[in-house]
Short mmCIF file of C-alpha atoms in Angstrom, two decimals:
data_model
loop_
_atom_site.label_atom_id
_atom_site.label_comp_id
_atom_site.label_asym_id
_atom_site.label_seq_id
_atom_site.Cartn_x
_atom_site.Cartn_y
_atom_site.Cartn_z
CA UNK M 1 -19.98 7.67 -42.83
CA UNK M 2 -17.41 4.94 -41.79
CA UNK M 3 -14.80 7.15 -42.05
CA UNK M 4 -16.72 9.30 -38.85
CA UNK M 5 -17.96 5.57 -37.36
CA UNK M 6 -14.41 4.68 -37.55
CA UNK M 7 -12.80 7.85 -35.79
CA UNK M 8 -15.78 7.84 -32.82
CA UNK M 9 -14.57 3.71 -32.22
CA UNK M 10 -10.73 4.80 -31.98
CA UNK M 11 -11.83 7.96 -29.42
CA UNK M 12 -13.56 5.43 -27.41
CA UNK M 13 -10.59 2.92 -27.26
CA UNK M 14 -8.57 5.50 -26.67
CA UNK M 15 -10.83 7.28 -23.78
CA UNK M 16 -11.04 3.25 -22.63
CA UNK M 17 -7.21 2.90 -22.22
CA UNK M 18 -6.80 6.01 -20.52
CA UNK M 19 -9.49 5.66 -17.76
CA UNK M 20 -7.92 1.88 -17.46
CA UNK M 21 -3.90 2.95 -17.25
CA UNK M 22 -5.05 6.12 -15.05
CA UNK M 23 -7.64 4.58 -12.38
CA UNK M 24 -5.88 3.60 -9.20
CA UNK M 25 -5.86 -0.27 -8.57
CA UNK M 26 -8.28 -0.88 -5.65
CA UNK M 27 -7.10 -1.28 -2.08
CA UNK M 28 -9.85 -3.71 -0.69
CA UNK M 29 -9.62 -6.83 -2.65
CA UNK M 30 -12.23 -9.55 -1.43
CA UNK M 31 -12.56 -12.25 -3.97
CA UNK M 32 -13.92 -14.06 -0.89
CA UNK M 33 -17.13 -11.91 -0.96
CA UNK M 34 -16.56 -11.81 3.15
CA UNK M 35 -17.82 -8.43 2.70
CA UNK M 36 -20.40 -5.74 1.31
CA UNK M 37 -20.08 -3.22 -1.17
CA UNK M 38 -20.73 -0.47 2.48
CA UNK M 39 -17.89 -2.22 4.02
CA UNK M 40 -15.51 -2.32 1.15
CA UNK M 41 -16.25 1.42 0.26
CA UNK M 42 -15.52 2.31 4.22
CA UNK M 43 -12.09 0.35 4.36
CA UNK M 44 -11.01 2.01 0.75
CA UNK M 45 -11.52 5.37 2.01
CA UNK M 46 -9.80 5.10 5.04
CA UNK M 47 -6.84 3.70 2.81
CA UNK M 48 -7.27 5.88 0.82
CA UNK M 49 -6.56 8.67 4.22
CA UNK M 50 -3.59 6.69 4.85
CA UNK M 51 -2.12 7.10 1.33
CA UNK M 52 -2.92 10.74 1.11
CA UNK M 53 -1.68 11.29 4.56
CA UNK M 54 2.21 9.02 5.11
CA UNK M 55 2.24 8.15 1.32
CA UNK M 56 1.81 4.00 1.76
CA UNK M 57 -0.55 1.68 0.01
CA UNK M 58 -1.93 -0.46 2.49
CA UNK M 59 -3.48 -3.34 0.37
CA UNK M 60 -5.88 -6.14 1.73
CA UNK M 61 -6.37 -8.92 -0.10
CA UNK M 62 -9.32 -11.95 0.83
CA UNK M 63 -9.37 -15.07 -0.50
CA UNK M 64 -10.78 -18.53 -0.36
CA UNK M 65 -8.35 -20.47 -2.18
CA UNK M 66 -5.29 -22.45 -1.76
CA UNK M 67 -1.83 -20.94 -2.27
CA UNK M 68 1.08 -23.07 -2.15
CA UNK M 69 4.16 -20.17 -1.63
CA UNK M 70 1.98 -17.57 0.05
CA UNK M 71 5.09 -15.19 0.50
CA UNK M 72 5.94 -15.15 -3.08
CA UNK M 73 2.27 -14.96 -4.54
CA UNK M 74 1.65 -11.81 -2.38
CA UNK M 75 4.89 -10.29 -3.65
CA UNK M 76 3.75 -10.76 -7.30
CA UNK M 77 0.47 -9.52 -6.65
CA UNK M 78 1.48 -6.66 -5.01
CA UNK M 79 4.12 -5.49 -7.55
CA UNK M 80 1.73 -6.18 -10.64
CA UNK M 81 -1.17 -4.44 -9.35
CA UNK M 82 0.34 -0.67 -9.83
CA UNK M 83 0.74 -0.12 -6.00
CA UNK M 84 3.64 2.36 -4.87
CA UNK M 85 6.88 1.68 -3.57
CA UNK M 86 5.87 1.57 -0.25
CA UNK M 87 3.31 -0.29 1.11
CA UNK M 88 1.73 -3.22 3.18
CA UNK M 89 -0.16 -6.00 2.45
CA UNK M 90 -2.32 -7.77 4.49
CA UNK M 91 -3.31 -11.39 3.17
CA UNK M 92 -6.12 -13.33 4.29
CA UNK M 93 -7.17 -17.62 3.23
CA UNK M 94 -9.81 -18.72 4.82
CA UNK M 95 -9.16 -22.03 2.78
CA UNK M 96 -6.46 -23.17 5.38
CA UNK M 97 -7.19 -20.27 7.82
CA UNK M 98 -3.78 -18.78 6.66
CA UNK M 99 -2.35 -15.03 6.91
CA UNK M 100 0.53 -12.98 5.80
CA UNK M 101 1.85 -9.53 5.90
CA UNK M 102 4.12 -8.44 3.64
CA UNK M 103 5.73 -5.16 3.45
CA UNK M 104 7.37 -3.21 0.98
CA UNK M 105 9.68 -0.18 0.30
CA UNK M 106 10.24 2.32 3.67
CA UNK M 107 8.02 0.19 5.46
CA UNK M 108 10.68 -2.85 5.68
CA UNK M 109 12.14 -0.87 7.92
CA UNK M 110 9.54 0.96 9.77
CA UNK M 111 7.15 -2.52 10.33
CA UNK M 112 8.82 -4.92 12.12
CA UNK M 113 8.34 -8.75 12.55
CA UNK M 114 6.98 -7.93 16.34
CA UNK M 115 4.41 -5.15 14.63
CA UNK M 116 2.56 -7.38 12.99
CA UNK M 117 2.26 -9.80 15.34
CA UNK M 118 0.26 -7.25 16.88
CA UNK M 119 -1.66 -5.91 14.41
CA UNK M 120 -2.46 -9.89 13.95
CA UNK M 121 -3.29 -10.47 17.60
CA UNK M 122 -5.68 -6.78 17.65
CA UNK M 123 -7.63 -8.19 14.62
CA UNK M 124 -7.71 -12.35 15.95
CA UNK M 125 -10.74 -12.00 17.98
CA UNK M 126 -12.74 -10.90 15.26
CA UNK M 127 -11.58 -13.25 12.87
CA UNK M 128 -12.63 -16.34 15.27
CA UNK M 129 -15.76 -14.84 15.14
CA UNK M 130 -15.97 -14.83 11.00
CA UNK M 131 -16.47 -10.90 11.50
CA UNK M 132 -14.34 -10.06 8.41
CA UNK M 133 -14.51 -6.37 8.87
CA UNK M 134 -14.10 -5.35 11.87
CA UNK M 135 -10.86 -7.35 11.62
CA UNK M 136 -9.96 -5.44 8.48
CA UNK M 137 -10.74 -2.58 10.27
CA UNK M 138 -9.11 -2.83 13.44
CA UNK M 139 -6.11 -4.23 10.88
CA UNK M 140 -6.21 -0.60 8.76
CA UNK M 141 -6.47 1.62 12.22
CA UNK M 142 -3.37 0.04 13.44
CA UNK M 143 -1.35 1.03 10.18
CA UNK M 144 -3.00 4.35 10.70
CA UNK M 145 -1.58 4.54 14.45
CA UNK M 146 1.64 2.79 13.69
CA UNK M 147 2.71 4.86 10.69
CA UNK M 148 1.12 8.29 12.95
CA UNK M 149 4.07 7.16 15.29
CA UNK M 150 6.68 6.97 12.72
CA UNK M 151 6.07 9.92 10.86
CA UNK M 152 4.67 12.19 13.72
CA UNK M 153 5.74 10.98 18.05
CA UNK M 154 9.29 12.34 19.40
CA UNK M 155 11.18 9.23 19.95
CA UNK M 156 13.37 9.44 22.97
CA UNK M 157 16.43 10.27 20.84
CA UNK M 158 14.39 12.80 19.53
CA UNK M 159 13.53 14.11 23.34
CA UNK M 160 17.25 14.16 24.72
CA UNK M 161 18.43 16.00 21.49
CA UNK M 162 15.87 18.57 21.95
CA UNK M 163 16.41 19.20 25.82
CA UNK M 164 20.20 19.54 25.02
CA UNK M 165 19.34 22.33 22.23
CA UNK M 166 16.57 23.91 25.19
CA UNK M 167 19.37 23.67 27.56
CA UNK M 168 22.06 25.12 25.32
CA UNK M 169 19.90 27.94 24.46
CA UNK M 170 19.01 29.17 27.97
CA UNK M 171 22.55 29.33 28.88
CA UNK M 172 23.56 31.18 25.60
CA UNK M 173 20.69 33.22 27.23
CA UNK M 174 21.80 33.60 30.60
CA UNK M 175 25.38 34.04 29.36
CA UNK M 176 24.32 37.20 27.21
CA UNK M 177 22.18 39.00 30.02
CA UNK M 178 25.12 38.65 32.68
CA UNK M 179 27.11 40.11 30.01
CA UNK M 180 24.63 43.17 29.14
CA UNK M 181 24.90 43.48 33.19
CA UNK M 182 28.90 43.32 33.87
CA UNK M 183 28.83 46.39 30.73
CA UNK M 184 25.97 48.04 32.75
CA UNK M 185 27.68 48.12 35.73
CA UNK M 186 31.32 48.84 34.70
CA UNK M 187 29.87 52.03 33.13
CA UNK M 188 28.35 53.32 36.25
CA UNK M 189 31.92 53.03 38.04
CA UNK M 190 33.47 55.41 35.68
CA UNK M 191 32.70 58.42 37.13
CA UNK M 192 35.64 60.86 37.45
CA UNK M 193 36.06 63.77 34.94
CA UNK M 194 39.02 65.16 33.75
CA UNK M 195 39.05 69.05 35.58
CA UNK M 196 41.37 71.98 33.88
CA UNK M 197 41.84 74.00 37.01
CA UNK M 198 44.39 73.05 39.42
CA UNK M 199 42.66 74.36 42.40
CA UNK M 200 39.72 71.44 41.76
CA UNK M 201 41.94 69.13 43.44
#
């Protein structure tokens, strides 16, 4: 009997580490309580859209205490909480009214200093108001939009090269039916046939 009581405790520990090393960490973080259960759910599955779609972890993280190196702290929380290697995190103290972005991976590149100063300013009228997630909401469909535009829009690099290839090809085009025509045409001209009498001339 505590053979079998023994073996069902080490399947349970077991079944216990698993679920714990294989459950994704979660996106919305409010240790703030600034928002509901319904609001938390909402942002996580549009994250959760964004992650499925480009392949980034946007993270938001809510908090009501006092950091002292906000830029570090957010670095360490983001690399210990099993994120992926590219991502964004949004940071939010309402204990000194602070914020920070901090990005990570591809998106060092692709989100710029001047990108989130406008994500910031799209979600600032909200947050004057204390409506916590609408900002985080307007904050999560501007990564949406901004990594759509990355992945997806024709720069104008993108435009000229393509109009160059367009223009290439229709003269490749053109060059090949004037040729088809010259061949036509020569071939009508030769007309004269070889006669074996004489008297035909």
């Amino acid at each position: 009997m505590k053979k079998i009581l023994c073996f069902v405790i080490s399947v349970c520990l077991v079944l216990g580490l698993s679920i714990t090393v294989f459950a994704s960490p979660s996106r919305v973080n409010d240790t703030g309580d600034f928002l509901s259960d319904a609001e938390e759910n909402k942002l996580s599955e549009s994250l959760q859209t964004i992650y499925d779609t480009y392949g980034i972890d946007v993270v938001i993280l809510l908090e009501d205490t006092y950091v002292k190196n906000i830029p570090s702290y957010t670095e360490n929380y983001y690399l210990n909480g099993g994120y992926g290697e590219n991502g964004v995190l949004f940071y939010l103290s309402t204990y000194e009214r602070d914020w920070h972005i901090r990005c990570f991976g591809s998106c060092m590149e692709t989100v710029t200093d001047n990108d989130m100063e406008n994500f910031f300013s799209e979600m600032q009228p909200y947050l004057s108001e204390d409506d916590f997630y609408m900002a985080m909401e307007t904050f999560v469909s501007e990564c949406d939009d901004h990594f759509y535009t990355v992945n997806y829009e024709l720069t104008a690099f993108d435009i000229v090269i393509f109009i160059c290839i367009f223009e290439l090809v229709v003269i490749c085009i053109a060059f090949l039916v004037a040729l088809i025509v010259v061949f036509a045409e020569k071939r009508k001209m030769k007309t004269a046939v070889l006669q074996s009498n004489a008297n035909d001339y």
